[in-house]
XYZ file of C-alpha atoms in Angstrom:
411
model
C 118.889 -75.414 -31.972
C 121.687 -72.648 -31.886
C 123.410 -72.205 -28.620
C 124.265 -68.699 -27.610
C 126.782 -67.559 -25.075
C 125.812 -65.805 -21.806
C 126.329 -62.098 -22.189
C 129.465 -60.976 -20.161
C 127.821 -57.857 -18.980
C 124.177 -57.106 -17.955
C 122.520 -54.107 -16.435
C 120.617 -56.500 -14.336
C 122.185 -59.462 -12.532
C 120.700 -63.082 -12.325
C 117.921 -63.421 -9.957
C 119.284 -63.783 -6.386
C 117.600 -64.828 -3.137
C 116.028 -62.187 -0.918
C 117.028 -61.686 2.663
C 115.031 -58.545 3.211
C 111.402 -58.585 4.325
C 108.937 -56.718 2.170
C 107.587 -53.466 3.378
C 104.640 -53.580 5.772
C 101.387 -53.702 3.954
C 102.824 -54.778 0.627
C 102.307 -58.345 0.784
C 100.090 -60.643 2.936
C 101.402 -62.420 6.022
C 103.213 -65.671 5.556
C 100.266 -67.864 6.261
C 98.542 -66.388 3.192
C 99.994 -66.989 -0.263
C 100.101 -63.821 -2.505
C 99.024 -65.770 -5.558
C 95.891 -67.813 -6.068
C 96.132 -71.509 -5.223
C 97.772 -73.518 -8.163
C 95.454 -76.048 -9.823
C 96.288 -79.558 -10.899
C 98.948 -80.121 -13.367
C 96.458 -81.144 -16.084
C 95.096 -78.794 -18.424
C 91.922 -80.284 -19.743
C 90.334 -79.177 -22.923
C 88.151 -76.144 -22.982
C 84.507 -76.403 -23.277
C 82.884 -73.893 -25.621
C 79.678 -72.690 -24.066
C 77.294 -70.291 -25.915
C 74.712 -67.984 -24.253
C 71.106 -68.603 -25.104
C 69.596 -66.603 -27.875
C 68.034 -63.327 -26.800
C 69.644 -61.088 -24.185
C 73.252 -61.023 -23.836
C 74.733 -62.234 -20.553
C 75.776 -59.692 -17.597
C 74.102 -56.968 -19.455
C 76.762 -56.648 -22.185
C 77.578 -58.006 -25.858
C 78.412 -61.438 -26.575
C 82.162 -61.993 -26.509
C 82.374 -59.407 -23.699
C 85.448 -60.072 -21.292
C 84.639 -61.587 -17.974
C 83.874 -59.274 -15.036
C 86.743 -58.127 -12.728
C 88.256 -60.778 -10.520
C 90.249 -63.754 -11.375
C 89.916 -66.627 -12.102
C 86.661 -65.702 -14.172
C 84.177 -68.514 -14.626
C 85.248 -68.774 -18.205
C 88.671 -70.112 -17.422
C 87.786 -72.281 -14.377
C 89.279 -75.804 -14.119
C 87.100 -78.852 -13.533
C 88.115 -82.195 -12.135
C 87.948 -84.170 -15.450
C 87.191 -84.054 -18.973
C 83.543 -84.701 -19.651
C 83.045 -87.663 -21.929
C 79.625 -86.906 -23.085
C 78.188 -83.566 -23.939
C 75.679 -81.936 -25.983
C 76.453 -79.058 -28.183
C 74.072 -76.760 -30.351
C 74.211 -77.260 -34.004
C 76.994 -75.401 -35.742
C 74.632 -73.035 -37.400
C 73.420 -71.861 -33.997
C 76.915 -70.685 -32.876
C 77.346 -66.893 -32.737
C 80.330 -66.344 -34.837
C 83.475 -65.504 -32.770
C 81.542 -65.083 -29.600
C 82.338 -68.227 -27.708
C 82.703 -68.308 -23.925
C 85.408 -70.561 -22.896
C 85.314 -73.028 -20.045
C 87.702 -76.048 -19.381
C 85.999 -79.265 -20.021
C 85.764 -80.917 -23.300
C 87.068 -80.609 -26.863
C 85.774 -77.786 -29.159
C 83.489 -78.771 -32.013
C 84.881 -80.449 -35.121
C 87.851 -81.759 -33.005
C 88.586 -85.346 -31.768
C 87.787 -85.713 -27.871
C 90.746 -85.068 -25.434
C 92.372 -88.442 -24.231
C 93.685 -86.989 -20.851
C 92.060 -85.776 -17.641
C 93.546 -83.733 -14.999
C 96.981 -85.007 -13.932
C 97.921 -84.696 -10.282
C 101.513 -84.312 -8.929
C 103.057 -87.637 -7.809
C 102.327 -88.814 -4.330
C 104.748 -87.364 -1.867
C 105.983 -84.588 -4.207
C 107.157 -81.361 -2.611
C 104.785 -78.449 -2.385
C 105.387 -75.831 -4.974
C 107.619 -73.046 -4.113
C 106.602 -69.535 -5.196
C 109.074 -67.882 -7.449
C 110.715 -64.904 -5.884
C 110.326 -61.334 -7.461
C 113.144 -60.284 -9.688
C 115.699 -58.019 -8.136
C 114.149 -54.370 -8.145
C 110.568 -55.639 -8.016
C 110.121 -55.405 -4.144
C 109.171 -51.729 -3.476
C 111.675 -50.061 -1.116
C 114.096 -52.790 -1.246
C 117.711 -51.628 -1.648
C 121.338 -53.114 -1.129
C 123.416 -52.356 1.936
C 125.752 -49.505 1.778
C 128.767 -51.535 2.782
C 128.363 -53.567 -0.389
C 129.739 -50.859 -2.799
C 131.359 -47.460 -2.393
C 128.077 -45.407 -2.894
C 129.661 -42.197 -1.837
C 132.414 -42.306 -4.502
C 129.892 -43.160 -7.148
C 127.730 -40.262 -6.047
C 130.520 -37.920 -6.304
C 131.721 -39.057 -9.643
C 128.177 -38.599 -10.991
C 128.074 -35.186 -9.707
C 131.256 -34.362 -11.314
C 130.123 -36.072 -14.663
C 126.753 -34.124 -14.691
C 128.560 -30.642 -14.026
C 130.995 -31.265 -16.767
C 134.793 -30.470 -16.819
C 136.827 -27.933 -18.947
C 133.922 -26.448 -20.689
C 132.337 -29.852 -21.580
C 128.781 -29.781 -20.366
C 128.618 -33.560 -19.561
C 131.175 -36.278 -19.263
C 129.003 -39.068 -20.794
C 131.820 -41.503 -20.630
C 131.979 -41.358 -16.821
C 128.094 -41.570 -16.747
C 128.098 -44.762 -18.634
C 131.068 -46.218 -16.654
C 129.295 -45.635 -13.483
C 125.610 -46.479 -14.284
C 126.176 -49.490 -16.223
C 127.450 -51.517 -13.096
C 124.744 -50.476 -10.945
C 122.316 -53.366 -10.014
C 118.684 -52.749 -9.475
C 119.142 -53.054 -5.737
C 122.049 -50.369 -5.915
C 120.203 -47.652 -7.828
C 117.701 -46.787 -5.011
C 120.745 -46.353 -2.564
C 122.791 -44.462 -5.068
C 119.904 -41.856 -5.664
C 119.278 -41.626 -1.890
C 122.884 -40.855 -1.083
C 123.194 -38.425 -4.009
C 120.443 -36.381 -2.647
C 121.807 -36.586 1.012
C 125.170 -35.310 -0.272
C 124.049 -32.530 -2.801
C 120.374 -31.930 -1.942
C 119.656 -32.633 -5.708
C 118.021 -35.161 -7.575
C 120.188 -37.410 -9.580
C 117.600 -38.084 -12.266
C 117.077 -34.242 -12.718
C 120.779 -33.591 -12.988
C 121.252 -36.542 -15.527
C 118.334 -35.170 -17.520
C 119.574 -31.716 -17.766
C 123.052 -32.730 -18.754
C 122.171 -35.223 -21.521
C 119.620 -35.398 -24.415
C 118.123 -37.678 -26.925
C 118.434 -41.556 -26.893
C 121.375 -41.324 -24.452
C 119.254 -39.291 -21.899
C 116.294 -41.732 -22.231
C 118.745 -44.821 -21.641
C 120.307 -43.332 -18.600
C 117.102 -42.333 -17.177
C 115.474 -45.852 -17.812
C 118.443 -47.298 -15.666
C 117.847 -44.698 -12.815
C 114.187 -45.459 -12.860
C 114.866 -49.102 -11.951
C 113.298 -52.156 -13.567
C 109.859 -52.036 -11.900
C 109.124 -48.365 -12.668
C 110.564 -48.731 -16.038
C 108.067 -51.458 -16.860
C 105.044 -49.512 -15.367
C 106.052 -46.313 -17.488
C 106.489 -48.432 -20.612
C 103.161 -49.885 -20.116
C 101.562 -46.484 -19.806
C 103.440 -45.330 -23.112
C 102.139 -48.623 -24.834
C 98.593 -47.880 -23.749
C 98.579 -44.187 -24.450
C 96.949 -42.382 -27.428
C 95.410 -44.162 -30.387
C 96.378 -47.629 -31.034
C 98.517 -49.980 -28.897
C 102.283 -50.307 -28.916
C 101.944 -54.013 -29.246
C 105.812 -54.727 -29.135
C 106.316 -52.657 -25.870
C 103.202 -54.289 -24.282
C 104.553 -57.818 -25.094
C 107.993 -56.979 -23.800
C 106.739 -56.013 -20.266
C 103.979 -58.600 -19.712
C 104.922 -61.765 -21.500
C 106.982 -64.589 -20.094
C 106.998 -62.956 -16.558
C 106.790 -64.668 -13.226
C 103.684 -64.343 -11.303
C 105.532 -62.377 -8.546
C 106.789 -59.750 -11.118
C 103.439 -59.453 -12.702
C 101.687 -58.844 -9.291
C 104.313 -56.184 -8.622
C 103.911 -54.634 -11.821
C 100.094 -54.332 -11.439
C 100.416 -52.882 -7.904
C 102.949 -50.362 -9.101
C 100.911 -49.246 -12.116
C 97.829 -48.816 -9.988
C 99.732 -46.750 -7.383
C 101.506 -44.523 -10.056
C 98.554 -43.848 -12.282
C 95.393 -44.586 -10.005
C 94.249 -46.933 -12.785
C 93.812 -50.682 -13.007
C 96.248 -52.300 -15.364
C 93.898 -55.140 -16.417
C 91.010 -52.690 -17.277
C 93.437 -50.421 -19.378
C 94.758 -53.341 -21.179
C 91.287 -54.737 -21.957
C 90.045 -51.314 -23.140
C 92.971 -51.027 -25.441
C 92.877 -54.393 -27.025
C 89.868 -56.357 -28.423
C 88.698 -59.889 -29.239
C 90.759 -62.957 -28.362
C 93.932 -60.920 -27.900
C 92.309 -59.183 -24.969
C 91.337 -62.599 -23.740
C 95.054 -63.811 -23.867
C 96.241 -60.825 -21.827
C 93.499 -61.419 -19.462
C 94.849 -64.770 -18.680
C 98.400 -63.439 -18.531
C 97.410 -60.561 -16.111
C 95.903 -63.034 -13.872
C 99.274 -64.074 -12.857
C 98.482 -67.689 -12.206
C 100.918 -69.528 -14.620
C 102.900 -72.430 -13.161
C 105.460 -71.536 -10.743
C 109.127 -72.156 -11.954
C 109.459 -74.868 -9.178
C 106.779 -76.968 -10.616
C 108.214 -80.049 -12.460
C 107.684 -81.023 -15.956
C 105.515 -84.183 -16.174
C 106.139 -86.324 -19.442
C 102.487 -87.406 -19.539
C 101.193 -83.733 -19.217
C 103.661 -82.619 -21.980
C 102.276 -85.361 -24.217
C 98.648 -84.226 -23.495
C 99.400 -80.660 -24.218
C 101.225 -81.397 -27.377
C 98.296 -83.689 -28.500
C 95.751 -81.039 -27.352
C 97.569 -78.180 -29.336
C 97.752 -80.286 -32.519
C 93.834 -81.093 -32.140
C 92.730 -77.523 -31.929
C 94.933 -76.301 -34.922
C 96.120 -78.669 -37.599
C 93.687 -81.219 -36.862
C 90.589 -78.952 -36.619
C 88.355 -77.012 -38.888
C 89.754 -73.607 -38.227
C 91.851 -72.664 -35.167
C 90.339 -72.456 -31.632
C 92.583 -69.618 -30.450
C 91.644 -69.412 -26.921
C 92.322 -73.145 -26.409
C 95.837 -72.504 -27.580
C 96.286 -69.357 -25.346
C 95.065 -71.221 -22.406
C 97.841 -73.879 -22.677
C 100.555 -71.533 -23.473
C 99.795 -68.866 -20.886
C 99.541 -71.361 -18.049
C 102.691 -73.329 -18.447
C 106.094 -72.341 -16.964
C 109.180 -71.884 -19.200
C 110.347 -75.441 -18.483
C 107.236 -76.945 -19.432
C 107.053 -74.817 -22.656
C 110.446 -76.088 -23.698
C 109.425 -79.489 -23.318
C 106.171 -79.057 -25.371
C 108.110 -77.335 -28.158
C 110.649 -80.173 -28.328
C 107.801 -82.860 -28.225
C 105.599 -81.136 -30.658
C 108.306 -80.985 -33.302
C 109.309 -84.562 -32.656
C 105.704 -85.744 -32.930
C 104.443 -83.950 -35.791
C 107.621 -83.023 -37.713
C 107.005 -79.348 -37.598
C 108.441 -76.729 -35.124
C 105.853 -75.386 -32.671
C 106.821 -71.887 -33.873
C 106.094 -72.665 -37.461
C 102.732 -73.905 -36.501
C 101.963 -70.792 -34.639
C 103.175 -68.640 -37.641
C 100.891 -70.562 -39.883
C 97.757 -70.444 -37.694
C 97.894 -66.979 -36.272
C 98.282 -63.425 -37.464
C 98.779 -59.958 -35.976
C 99.244 -59.324 -32.432
C 98.091 -62.718 -31.346
C 100.768 -64.294 -33.426
C 103.534 -62.051 -32.144
C 102.457 -62.655 -28.541
C 102.398 -66.447 -28.772
C 105.766 -66.458 -30.597
C 107.344 -64.248 -27.770
C 106.051 -66.523 -25.186
C 107.455 -69.708 -26.821
C 110.830 -68.029 -27.757
C 111.367 -66.807 -24.201
C 111.018 -70.263 -22.856
C 113.027 -72.148 -25.636
C 116.011 -69.604 -26.169
C 115.723 -66.362 -24.207
C 118.906 -64.981 -25.632
C 117.997 -65.622 -29.049
C 114.528 -64.047 -28.476
C 116.386 -60.726 -27.213
C 118.707 -60.757 -30.026
C 115.840 -60.904 -32.607
C 113.855 -58.306 -30.790
C 116.990 -55.885 -30.754
C 117.455 -56.420 -34.375
C 113.739 -55.907 -34.969
C 113.767 -52.561 -33.389
C 116.466 -51.315 -35.759
C 115.231 -53.009 -38.951
C 113.833 -51.034 -41.767
C 113.811 -47.256 -42.215
C 114.819 -45.516 -39.149
C 115.364 -46.949 -35.603
C 112.167 -47.307 -33.259
C 114.270 -45.569 -30.473
C 111.698 -45.869 -27.589
C 111.607 -49.721 -28.144
C 115.391 -49.954 -28.714
C 116.085 -48.146 -25.499
C 113.573 -50.444 -23.471
C 115.062 -53.629 -24.887
C 118.741 -52.525 -24.455
C 118.062 -51.529 -20.695
C 116.214 -54.890 -20.099
C 118.831 -57.139 -21.853
């Protein structure tokens, strides 16, 4: 697997610890976890349950997404695999309308060999992954950590222009490229205090095109940039699948919860509902799992036996099955942290002599394929994923400017 050097410069630094308390009302008190309680380490096989003939459940059509609230019954984790089960005859199955529940192997597949695996006795409790810098509303760095007044003055001069030039673009780049997500809010606040003007409005008035879009994306900060990119992805006819994937896939639970809260506060809409309305079928089911924000935390260890079980299960519901059981694959990949997904990818190739990515490309198509590949690539080689995504946004006739700007700012 190719090794890629770490970029020398990044608009956003590596994740740091947090010394500031969240604003009152943003998060529950320390005694309450902001995320649903983690389940055991085992991911048993899913049980396909079909509604009885006649009226569809919950007053909707078969295949309808579960009602609001997570985890829905369709994705609950039982204690153990069931060894005996009765299934209706294949002819009775409503096509593409299965309700999914963890439990036993799907029809036409060998039964699973592992049950739920528990953490070793005495293992430390899971630590929640901290939000990324810029994903705690109201959080900013201390003024003493950089010369915010000098940067504000330089930005004012750059937006006013010098010697007949409307805008000093080089100065804008030099100043804004070094700002961290925690410095941006303080810089905008100081700029307003000194000049009683909006920094974003001044930059927007002095620039144009893709250059303006890039600078304004930096000034929005990563959280609000994600929120507005999601709104663009879901607006109008069709879905900007690439933009939706970039924002929501391979994110920590903390970041996803922050994005959902900021989206609702900004647009007075529920993100999960908007995504479900824009997508359909099993792709909507995948994003429903992702938006639950219940994947393994980064601190959860990789268990060799669990990795072996996941690899075997992935093979049994794809290459070893008649047809592909899509939501079974989604449930495994959406619930594992990056370390576990790396281990699964290595073990899958070692056991079946085919890369996990190749299997996914063969078994899936369309948005489902691109989403699953993004999840695996982010875990196995994030730098390569970013490089491929940047190249893809410039490939072919013309450049997809909106997507390119979003990816450059995030990289």
